Amino acid sequence: MKKKATIVTVLIFLCMLLVIRFPKGGEAVVSGDCEVCHSLYPGMMEAAAPGKPLRYVLQNSMCVNCHSNAERNTIKMLGGARVPVVYSRVEPERPLSGGNFYYVKVFGDRRGHNVDGIAPVDTKNMFMPPGYDRFSDPSAVGFNDKKPLACAGSNGCHGNRNIENPFASILGTHHSEDFPVDGSTTARSYRFLKRTAEVKGVTGLEDKDWGYTASSKEHNEYTPSINSFCADCHSGLYRRDEIGNASPWFRHPTGIVLPKRGEYMKYNPDVPPPADSSGIRIYSLDAPVARPVVPAVSSEVVRPGTDVVMCLSCHVAHGSPNEFMLRWDYDSIVSGEEGSTGCFICHTGKGE
Ligand code: HEC
Ligand code: HEC
Ligand code: HEC
Ligand code: HEC
Ligand code: HEC
């Protein structure tokens, strides 16, 4: 009798081990009440027949649905799990660091990536990424311009872009240990941005609340690998030899070090560093820079001569209130409004 009780206890304990996952390094791993999520979307991972591959029903809309919210808050609770919200159906109180698809849905094409299930096809670009070049895209499948942009998969941004199906391309990541973020696997790529199996995924330091409470001290840390990721679909805007005579802003250098001279020594002039520090500046969430290597903790220090201009210095990834998914209203900057905003956070000499 006693033996039986012990076995039962051991079994219960083993079951608990299966259910409760212990995240290492404080990184988030989805766990908890399985039903909360898995019954929301019945068939999420159901096999069509035993032994057959999983059938992923409505995969892309599933990503959209779970990561959206009818209310203003941008972190929603699902059982015990915090879900980062990237598409708010009402104006978001505080967009997460990638921005919010609300803007492209409500204010139209120029405000964001027209992702399937959120916004209809972009009337200017259609399904085609501006500057797309098949030879520069490491994906074995490539971008299919007859099909809409998706969250993940070969026509999307997240996951392994060698795999066409959005769900299959990130399968397993939500439950995997995702630290360190070294780009080795999809789960260990920054925000699951693996690019493809053959190349290194995006690296970085993931802010624990996805930028919800971001400040100059506590924020995501990017590396220039984010530029390569954006360039997988937009290489024509990125590679100098392909830029030609288009709008001068396409020529903006990206992936270059913020020079340790002249106007750049006053990066973010509105927030000067303490008087006793020399050669350093304070990080601006409005024109963030990338780090040459992933730091262990996020830092408010910006070093001209070391830190790097990236696509996300000017753009957000999902959607913003401004044209071209910029971090600021470009028109009001070029028309010479007061203050050191937008371009003038780096080009401090021109704002004076
Ligand atoms: C917060 C929502 C959520 C909760 C809670 C949740 N899951 Fe999942 N699960 C997902 C999502 C989303 C996917 C599909 C995407 C992926 O695999 O990353 C998934 C995929 C899976 C998969 C297939 C991929 C893999 O890792 O093999 C299994 C198995 C799974 N879940 C089991 C569980 C179990 C068991 C629990 C309870 C301990 C659980 N899930 C709780 C959201 C959740
Ligand atoms: C059932 C709800 C659910 C579905 C469906 C779902 N997710 Fe998630 N997702 C979550 C939760 C919960 C988290 C937060 C996990 C954590 O704390 O890291 C998350 C986190 C993420 C993250 C951020 C990872 C990080 O590093 O913080 C990405 C990117 C993501 N999901 C993409 C997707 C994509 C793409 C799909 C569709 C293929 C998808 N999700 C489907 C619930 C879901
Ligand atoms: C999987 C391919 C893909 C990747 C990767 C990608 N984009 Fe795009 N992007 C597109 C497509 C498709 C369009 C055109 C349709 C649209 O605007 O939604 C586009 C349009 C844009 C536009 C113009 C928006 C407009 O509507 O005028 C900007 C700006 C942009 N992308 C920036 C970025 C940045 C920054 C990154 C990296 C964080 C990135 N993209 C990564 C596919 C991609
Ligand atoms: C210094 C700021 C800055 C940086 C850095 C930057 N961009 Fe842009 N980008 C802009 C501006 C401003 C526009 C609006 C273009 C215009 O109106 O001339 C733009 C436009 C775009 C467009 C839309 C082009 C079109 O034809 O619709 C895409 C796509 C884009 N950028 C992608 C990128 C990618 C990818 C990177 C990184 C490799 C990047 N940008 C880096 C400022 C920047
Ligand atoms: C994150 C910092 C940063 C931001 C924000 C920024 N720039 Fe730059 N910009 C630079 C750096 C660094 C250079 C290269 C300086 C050098 O090498 O001499 C540069 C160069 C330029 C050049 C010279 C072009 C070339 O090919 O060398 C122009 C024009 C320019 N920027 C315009 C803009 C405009 C317009 C904006 C706003 C849309 C902007 N910049 C935003 C950092 C920035």
PDB file of C-alpha atoms in Angstrom, residues 73-303:
ATOM      1  CA  ASN A  73      -3.405  47.544 -23.327  1.00  0.00           C
ATOM      2  CA  THR A  74      -0.568  45.988 -25.299  1.00  0.00           C
ATOM      3  CA  ILE A  75       0.229  43.103 -22.978  1.00  0.00           C
ATOM      4  CA  LYS A  76      -2.783  40.863 -22.496  1.00  0.00           C
ATOM      5  CA  MET A  77      -3.203  37.896 -20.195  1.00  0.00           C
ATOM      6  CA  LEU A  78      -4.151  34.457 -21.439  1.00  0.00           C
ATOM      7  CA  GLY A  79      -4.435  32.272 -18.388  1.00  0.00           C
ATOM      8  CA  GLY A  80      -1.119  32.820 -16.663  1.00  0.00           C
ATOM      9  CA  ALA A  81       0.719  33.822 -19.833  1.00  0.00           C
ATOM     10  CA  ARG A  82       1.495  37.362 -20.946  1.00  0.00           C
ATOM     11  CA  VAL A  83       0.893  37.821 -24.661  1.00  0.00           C
ATOM     12  CA  PRO A  84       2.693  40.667 -26.431  1.00  0.00           C
ATOM     13  CA  VAL A  85       0.044  42.527 -28.462  1.00  0.00           C
ATOM     14  CA  VAL A  86       1.159  43.825 -31.855  1.00  0.00           C
ATOM     15  CA  TYR A  87      -2.254  44.535 -33.338  1.00  0.00           C
ATOM     16  CA  SER A  88      -4.659  46.595 -31.250  1.00  0.00           C
ATOM     17  CA  ARG A  89      -8.148  47.042 -32.641  1.00  0.00           C
ATOM     18  CA  VAL A  90      -8.434  50.354 -30.795  1.00  0.00           C
ATOM     19  CA  GLU A  91      -5.686  52.915 -30.432  1.00  0.00           C
ATOM     20  CA  PRO A  92      -2.951  51.246 -28.354  1.00  0.00           C
ATOM     21  CA  GLU A  93      -2.160  52.953 -25.069  1.00  0.00           C
ATOM     22  CA  ARG A  94       1.522  52.150 -25.532  1.00  0.00           C
ATOM     23  CA  PRO A  95       2.839  50.376 -28.619  1.00  0.00           C
ATOM     24  CA  LEU A  96       5.515  47.745 -27.919  1.00  0.00           C
ATOM     25  CA  SER A  97       8.947  48.272 -29.453  1.00  0.00           C
ATOM     26  CA  GLY A  98       7.982  46.911 -32.883  1.00  0.00           C
ATOM     27  CA  GLY A  99       5.152  49.425 -33.094  1.00  0.00           C
ATOM     28  CA  ASN A 100       1.563  48.372 -33.742  1.00  0.00           C
ATOM     29  CA  PHE A 101      -0.391  47.243 -36.803  1.00  0.00           C
ATOM     30  CA  TYR A 102      -3.304  49.410 -35.663  1.00  0.00           C
ATOM     31  CA  TYR A 103      -1.805  52.267 -37.670  1.00  0.00           C
ATOM     32  CA  VAL A 104      -1.645  50.470 -41.014  1.00  0.00           C
ATOM     33  CA  LYS A 105      -5.156  49.154 -40.488  1.00  0.00           C
ATOM     34  CA  VAL A 106      -6.637  52.558 -39.629  1.00  0.00           C
ATOM     35  CA  PHE A 107      -4.440  55.117 -41.434  1.00  0.00           C
ATOM     36  CA  GLY A 108      -3.536  53.074 -44.479  1.00  0.00           C
ATOM     37  CA  ASP A 109      -0.729  51.510 -46.452  1.00  0.00           C
ATOM     38  CA  ARG A 110       2.200  53.820 -45.674  1.00  0.00           C
ATOM     39  CA  ARG A 111       1.924  53.325 -41.913  1.00  0.00           C
ATOM     40  CA  GLY A 112       3.060  49.749 -41.698  1.00  0.00           C
ATOM     41  CA  HIS A 113       3.618  46.312 -43.126  1.00  0.00           C
ATOM     42  CA  ASN A 114       0.345  45.167 -44.699  1.00  0.00           C
ATOM     43  CA  VAL A 115       0.197  41.797 -43.005  1.00  0.00           C
ATOM     44  CA  ASP A 116      -2.436  39.293 -44.122  1.00  0.00           C
ATOM     45  CA  GLY A 117      -5.347  39.150 -41.709  1.00  0.00           C
ATOM     46  CA  ILE A 118      -4.777  42.763 -40.672  1.00  0.00           C
ATOM     47  CA  ALA A 119      -4.604  45.015 -43.711  1.00  0.00           C
ATOM     48  CA  PRO A 120      -5.503  44.390 -47.356  1.00  0.00           C
ATOM     49  CA  VAL A 121      -2.884  44.452 -50.100  1.00  0.00           C
ATOM     50  CA  ASP A 122      -0.779  47.639 -50.305  1.00  0.00           C
ATOM     51  CA  THR A 123      -2.128  49.574 -53.299  1.00  0.00           C
ATOM     52  CA  LYS A 124       1.297  50.901 -54.326  1.00  0.00           C
ATOM     53  CA  ASN A 125       3.673  48.034 -53.571  1.00  0.00           C
ATOM     54  CA  MET A 126       1.047  45.315 -54.045  1.00  0.00           C
ATOM     55  CA  PHE A 127       2.568  42.232 -52.419  1.00  0.00           C
ATOM     56  CA  MET A 128       6.107  43.103 -53.477  1.00  0.00           C
ATOM     57  CA  PRO A 129       8.670  44.290 -50.899  1.00  0.00           C
ATOM     58  CA  PRO A 130      10.241  47.505 -52.250  1.00  0.00           C
ATOM     59  CA  GLY A 131      13.815  46.687 -53.277  1.00  0.00           C
ATOM     60  CA  TYR A 132      13.314  42.912 -53.263  1.00  0.00           C
ATOM     61  CA  ASP A 133      16.075  40.966 -54.989  1.00  0.00           C
ATOM     62  CA  ARG A 134      15.726  37.183 -55.179  1.00  0.00           C
ATOM     63  CA  PHE A 135      19.496  36.659 -55.220  1.00  0.00           C
ATOM     64  CA  SER A 136      20.024  38.561 -51.987  1.00  0.00           C
ATOM     65  CA  ASP A 137      17.283  36.676 -50.163  1.00  0.00           C
ATOM     66  CA  PRO A 138      18.853  33.637 -48.466  1.00  0.00           C
ATOM     67  CA  SER A 139      15.460  31.873 -48.293  1.00  0.00           C
ATOM     68  CA  ALA A 140      15.328  28.649 -50.307  1.00  0.00           C
ATOM     69  CA  VAL A 141      11.668  29.347 -51.107  1.00  0.00           C
ATOM     70  CA  GLY A 142      11.966  33.089 -51.698  1.00  0.00           C
ATOM     71  CA  PHE A 143       9.292  35.743 -51.404  1.00  0.00           C
ATOM     72  CA  ASN A 144       6.200  34.981 -53.463  1.00  0.00           C
ATOM     73  CA  ASP A 145       4.776  38.284 -54.714  1.00  0.00           C
ATOM     74  CA  LYS A 146       1.495  36.621 -55.652  1.00  0.00           C
ATOM     75  CA  LYS A 147       0.822  36.050 -51.990  1.00  0.00           C
ATOM     76  CA  PRO A 148       0.376  38.453 -49.082  1.00  0.00           C
ATOM     77  CA  LEU A 149       2.942  39.204 -46.434  1.00  0.00           C
ATOM     78  CA  ALA A 150       2.443  36.966 -43.391  1.00  0.00           C
ATOM     79  CA  CYS A 151       3.681  37.032 -39.787  1.00  0.00           C
ATOM     80  CA  ALA A 152       5.960  34.066 -40.351  1.00  0.00           C
ATOM     81  CA  GLY A 153       7.057  31.558 -42.976  1.00  0.00           C
ATOM     82  CA  SER A 154       8.737  32.203 -46.331  1.00  0.00           C
ATOM     83  CA  ASN A 155       6.433  35.172 -47.010  1.00  0.00           C
ATOM     84  CA  GLY A 156       6.830  36.493 -43.508  1.00  0.00           C
ATOM     85  CA  CYS A 157       9.346  37.851 -41.061  1.00  0.00           C
ATOM     86  CA  HIS A 158       9.325  35.537 -38.037  1.00  0.00           C
ATOM     87  CA  GLY A 159      10.536  31.971 -38.058  1.00  0.00           C
ATOM     88  CA  ASN A 160      12.627  30.075 -40.545  1.00  0.00           C
ATOM     89  CA  ARG A 161      11.934  31.531 -43.979  1.00  0.00           C
ATOM     90  CA  ASN A 162      12.962  28.299 -45.697  1.00  0.00           C
ATOM     91  CA  ILE A 163       9.599  26.927 -44.557  1.00  0.00           C
ATOM     92  CA  GLU A 164       6.545  28.215 -46.376  1.00  0.00           C
ATOM     93  CA  ASN A 165       3.922  27.517 -43.730  1.00  0.00           C
ATOM     94  CA  PRO A 166       3.825  30.227 -41.034  1.00  0.00           C
ATOM     95  CA  PHE A 167       3.055  27.866 -38.198  1.00  0.00           C
ATOM     96  CA  ALA A 168       5.524  25.189 -39.238  1.00  0.00           C
ATOM     97  CA  SER A 169       8.231  27.815 -39.570  1.00  0.00           C
ATOM     98  CA  ILE A 170       8.109  28.633 -35.867  1.00  0.00           C
ATOM     99  CA  LEU A 171       6.826  25.332 -34.482  1.00  0.00           C
ATOM    100  CA  GLY A 172       8.212  24.614 -31.028  1.00  0.00           C
ATOM    101  CA  THR A 173       9.595  28.071 -30.394  1.00  0.00           C
ATOM    102  CA  HIS A 174       6.902  29.201 -27.963  1.00  0.00           C
ATOM    103  CA  HIS A 175       7.846  26.354 -25.633  1.00  0.00           C
ATOM    104  CA  SER A 176      11.594  26.352 -26.082  1.00  0.00           C
ATOM    105  CA  GLU A 177      14.317  27.754 -23.934  1.00  0.00           C
ATOM    106  CA  ASP A 178      15.185  30.921 -25.801  1.00  0.00           C
ATOM    107  CA  PHE A 179      18.319  32.071 -24.016  1.00  0.00           C
ATOM    108  CA  PRO A 180      21.011  32.949 -25.007  1.00  0.00           C
ATOM    109  CA  VAL A 181      19.753  34.799 -28.066  1.00  0.00           C
ATOM    110  CA  ASP A 182      22.642  33.813 -30.316  1.00  0.00           C
ATOM    111  CA  GLY A 183      20.811  33.231 -33.595  1.00  0.00           C
ATOM    112  CA  SER A 184      21.561  29.490 -33.586  1.00  0.00           C
ATOM    113  CA  THR A 185      17.955  28.270 -33.660  1.00  0.00           C
ATOM    114  CA  THR A 186      14.596  29.920 -34.270  1.00  0.00           C
ATOM    115  CA  ALA A 187      13.806  30.062 -30.548  1.00  0.00           C
ATOM    116  CA  ARG A 188      17.247  31.521 -29.888  1.00  0.00           C
ATOM    117  CA  SER A 189      16.943  34.191 -32.526  1.00  0.00           C
ATOM    118  CA  TYR A 190      15.922  37.650 -31.462  1.00  0.00           C
ATOM    119  CA  ARG A 191      12.072  37.585 -31.421  1.00  0.00           C
ATOM    120  CA  PHE A 192      12.162  34.369 -33.460  1.00  0.00           C
ATOM    121  CA  LEU A 193      13.695  36.186 -36.460  1.00  0.00           C
ATOM    122  CA  LYS A 194      15.707  33.244 -37.729  1.00  0.00           C
ATOM    123  CA  ARG A 195      16.006  34.319 -41.380  1.00  0.00           C
ATOM    124  CA  THR A 196      16.882  30.827 -42.650  1.00  0.00           C
ATOM    125  CA  ALA A 197      18.412  27.642 -41.310  1.00  0.00           C
ATOM    126  CA  GLU A 198      21.692  28.267 -43.133  1.00  0.00           C
ATOM    127  CA  VAL A 199      22.397  31.782 -41.901  1.00  0.00           C
ATOM    128  CA  LYS A 200      22.629  33.114 -38.394  1.00  0.00           C
ATOM    129  CA  GLY A 201      19.403  34.491 -36.999  1.00  0.00           C
ATOM    130  CA  VAL A 202      19.046  37.996 -35.605  1.00  0.00           C
ATOM    131  CA  THR A 203      20.832  38.511 -32.303  1.00  0.00           C
ATOM    132  CA  GLY A 204      20.079  40.984 -29.558  1.00  0.00           C
ATOM    133  CA  LEU A 205      19.002  41.399 -25.972  1.00  0.00           C
ATOM    134  CA  GLU A 206      15.259  40.974 -25.541  1.00  0.00           C
ATOM    135  CA  ASP A 207      13.586  43.395 -23.195  1.00  0.00           C
ATOM    136  CA  LYS A 208      11.408  41.338 -20.847  1.00  0.00           C
ATOM    137  CA  ASP A 209       8.238  43.315 -21.454  1.00  0.00           C
ATOM    138  CA  TRP A 210       8.869  43.894 -25.160  1.00  0.00           C
ATOM    139  CA  GLY A 211       9.504  47.578 -24.555  1.00  0.00           C
ATOM    140  CA  TYR A 212       6.244  48.210 -22.732  1.00  0.00           C
ATOM    141  CA  THR A 213       8.028  50.184 -20.019  1.00  0.00           C
ATOM    142  CA  ALA A 214      11.078  51.096 -22.103  1.00  0.00           C
ATOM    143  CA  SER A 215      13.366  53.906 -20.980  1.00  0.00           C
ATOM    144  CA  SER A 216      16.811  55.074 -22.043  1.00  0.00           C
ATOM    145  CA  LYS A 217      18.228  52.660 -19.443  1.00  0.00           C
ATOM    146  CA  GLU A 218      16.055  49.639 -20.093  1.00  0.00           C
ATOM    147  CA  HIS A 219      15.259  48.637 -23.643  1.00  0.00           C
ATOM    148  CA  ASN A 220      15.925  46.021 -26.306  1.00  0.00           C
ATOM    149  CA  GLU A 221      19.489  45.928 -27.519  1.00  0.00           C
ATOM    150  CA  TYR A 222      19.936  45.431 -31.245  1.00  0.00           C
ATOM    151  CA  THR A 223      22.926  44.370 -33.292  1.00  0.00           C
ATOM    152  CA  PRO A 224      23.586  45.102 -36.972  1.00  0.00           C
ATOM    153  CA  SER A 225      22.174  41.618 -37.701  1.00  0.00           C
ATOM    154  CA  ILE A 226      18.777  43.326 -37.816  1.00  0.00           C
ATOM    155  CA  ASN A 227      19.935  45.157 -40.961  1.00  0.00           C
ATOM    156  CA  SER A 228      20.711  41.882 -42.725  1.00  0.00           C
ATOM    157  CA  PHE A 229      17.293  40.618 -41.752  1.00  0.00           C
ATOM    158  CA  CYS A 230      15.456  43.652 -43.229  1.00  0.00           C
ATOM    159  CA  ALA A 231      17.719  43.483 -46.266  1.00  0.00           C
ATOM    160  CA  ASP A 232      16.597  39.905 -46.970  1.00  0.00           C
ATOM    161  CA  CYS A 233      13.472  41.517 -48.450  1.00  0.00           C
ATOM    162  CA  HIS A 234      14.693  45.082 -49.098  1.00  0.00           C
ATOM    163  CA  SER A 235      18.250  44.615 -50.305  1.00  0.00           C
ATOM    164  CA  GLY A 236      17.829  46.982 -53.235  1.00  0.00           C
ATOM    165  CA  LEU A 237      17.455  49.865 -50.798  1.00  0.00           C
ATOM    166  CA  TYR A 238      20.335  48.694 -48.719  1.00  0.00           C
ATOM    167  CA  ARG A 239      23.089  47.879 -51.133  1.00  0.00           C
ATOM    168  CA  ARG A 240      24.778  51.035 -52.305  1.00  0.00           C
ATOM    169  CA  ASP A 241      25.545  49.620 -55.739  1.00  0.00           C
ATOM    170  CA  GLU A 242      21.868  49.094 -56.428  1.00  0.00           C
ATOM    171  CA  ILE A 243      20.539  52.353 -55.126  1.00  0.00           C
ATOM    172  CA  GLY A 244      20.868  54.481 -58.239  1.00  0.00           C
ATOM    173  CA  ASN A 245      19.397  57.928 -58.375  1.00  0.00           C
ATOM    174  CA  ALA A 246      16.193  57.346 -56.467  1.00  0.00           C
ATOM    175  CA  SER A 247      15.158  59.508 -53.557  1.00  0.00           C
ATOM    176  CA  PRO A 248      18.250  60.551 -51.598  1.00  0.00           C
ATOM    177  CA  TRP A 249      16.876  59.034 -48.413  1.00  0.00           C
ATOM    178  CA  PHE A 250      17.266  55.585 -49.870  1.00  0.00           C
ATOM    179  CA  ARG A 251      20.959  56.355 -49.881  1.00  0.00           C
ATOM    180  CA  HIS A 252      21.053  56.786 -46.156  1.00  0.00           C
ATOM    181  CA  PRO A 253      23.994  54.856 -44.813  1.00  0.00           C
ATOM    182  CA  THR A 254      22.926  51.930 -42.653  1.00  0.00           C
ATOM    183  CA  GLY A 255      25.186  49.574 -40.773  1.00  0.00           C
ATOM    184  CA  ILE A 256      27.856  52.245 -40.367  1.00  0.00           C
ATOM    185  CA  VAL A 257      29.379  53.356 -37.094  1.00  0.00           C
ATOM    186  CA  LEU A 258      28.188  56.645 -35.654  1.00  0.00           C
ATOM    187  CA  PRO A 259      31.327  58.704 -36.286  1.00  0.00           C
ATOM    188  CA  LYS A 260      33.372  59.875 -33.334  1.00  0.00           C
ATOM    189  CA  ARG A 261      33.510  63.407 -34.594  1.00  0.00           C
ATOM    190  CA  GLY A 262      31.575  66.565 -35.353  1.00  0.00           C
ATOM    191  CA  GLU A 263      27.825  66.688 -34.909  1.00  0.00           C
ATOM    192  CA  TYR A 264      27.572  62.994 -33.916  1.00  0.00           C
ATOM    193  CA  MET A 265      29.493  63.716 -30.695  1.00  0.00           C
ATOM    194  CA  LYS A 266      26.304  65.486 -29.600  1.00  0.00           C
ATOM    195  CA  TYR A 267      23.938  62.592 -30.366  1.00  0.00           C
ATOM    196  CA  ASN A 268      20.646  63.136 -28.499  1.00  0.00           C
ATOM    197  CA  PRO A 269      21.453  66.735 -27.536  1.00  0.00           C
ATOM    198  CA  ASP A 270      18.277  67.131 -25.474  1.00  0.00           C
ATOM    199  CA  VAL A 271      19.580  64.633 -22.901  1.00  0.00           C
ATOM    200  CA  PRO A 272      23.210  65.484 -22.178  1.00  0.00           C
ATOM    201  CA  PRO A 273      25.324  62.963 -20.237  1.00  0.00           C
ATOM    202  CA  PRO A 274      26.663  63.811 -16.771  1.00  0.00           C
ATOM    203  CA  ALA A 275      29.354  66.495 -16.907  1.00  0.00           C
ATOM    204  CA  ASP A 276      32.162  64.190 -15.757  1.00  0.00           C
ATOM    205  CA  SER A 277      31.723  61.687 -18.575  1.00  0.00           C
ATOM    206  CA  SER A 278      33.528  62.248 -21.810  1.00  0.00           C
ATOM    207  CA  GLY A 279      32.890  60.779 -25.225  1.00  0.00           C
ATOM    208  CA  ILE A 280      29.621  59.138 -24.273  1.00  0.00           C
ATOM    209  CA  ARG A 281      26.018  60.104 -25.015  1.00  0.00           C
ATOM    210  CA  ILE A 282      22.609  59.005 -23.713  1.00  0.00           C
ATOM    211  CA  TYR A 283      20.505  56.459 -25.654  1.00  0.00           C
ATOM    212  CA  SER A 284      17.425  57.856 -27.379  1.00  0.00           C
ATOM    213  CA  LEU A 285      14.375  55.626 -27.873  1.00  0.00           C
ATOM    214  CA  ASP A 286      13.464  57.875 -30.812  1.00  0.00           C
ATOM    215  CA  ALA A 287      16.662  57.106 -32.759  1.00  0.00           C
ATOM    216  CA  PRO A 288      18.157  53.983 -31.219  1.00  0.00           C
ATOM    217  CA  VAL A 289      21.504  52.562 -32.310  1.00  0.00           C
ATOM    218  CA  ALA A 290      22.757  48.979 -32.599  1.00  0.00           C
ATOM    219  CA  ARG A 291      25.678  47.512 -30.642  1.00  0.00           C
ATOM    220  CA  PRO A 292      28.565  45.720 -32.325  1.00  0.00           C
ATOM    221  CA  VAL A 293      28.107  42.783 -29.927  1.00  0.00           C
ATOM    222  CA  VAL A 294      25.142  41.797 -27.745  1.00  0.00           C
ATOM    223  CA  PRO A 295      25.633  43.361 -24.310  1.00  0.00           C
ATOM    224  CA  ALA A 296      24.807  41.431 -21.141  1.00  0.00           C
ATOM    225  CA  VAL A 297      22.481  44.163 -19.904  1.00  0.00           C
ATOM    226  CA  SER A 298      20.826  47.080 -21.636  1.00  0.00           C
ATOM    227  CA  SER A 299      22.560  50.388 -21.199  1.00  0.00           C
ATOM    228  CA  GLU A 300      21.800  54.069 -21.549  1.00  0.00           C
ATOM    229  CA  VAL A 301      25.318  54.759 -22.828  1.00  0.00           C
ATOM    230  CA  VAL A 302      25.849  55.454 -26.536  1.00  0.00           C
ATOM    231  CA  ARG A 303      29.426  55.569 -27.801  1.00  0.00           C
TER     232      ARG A 303
END
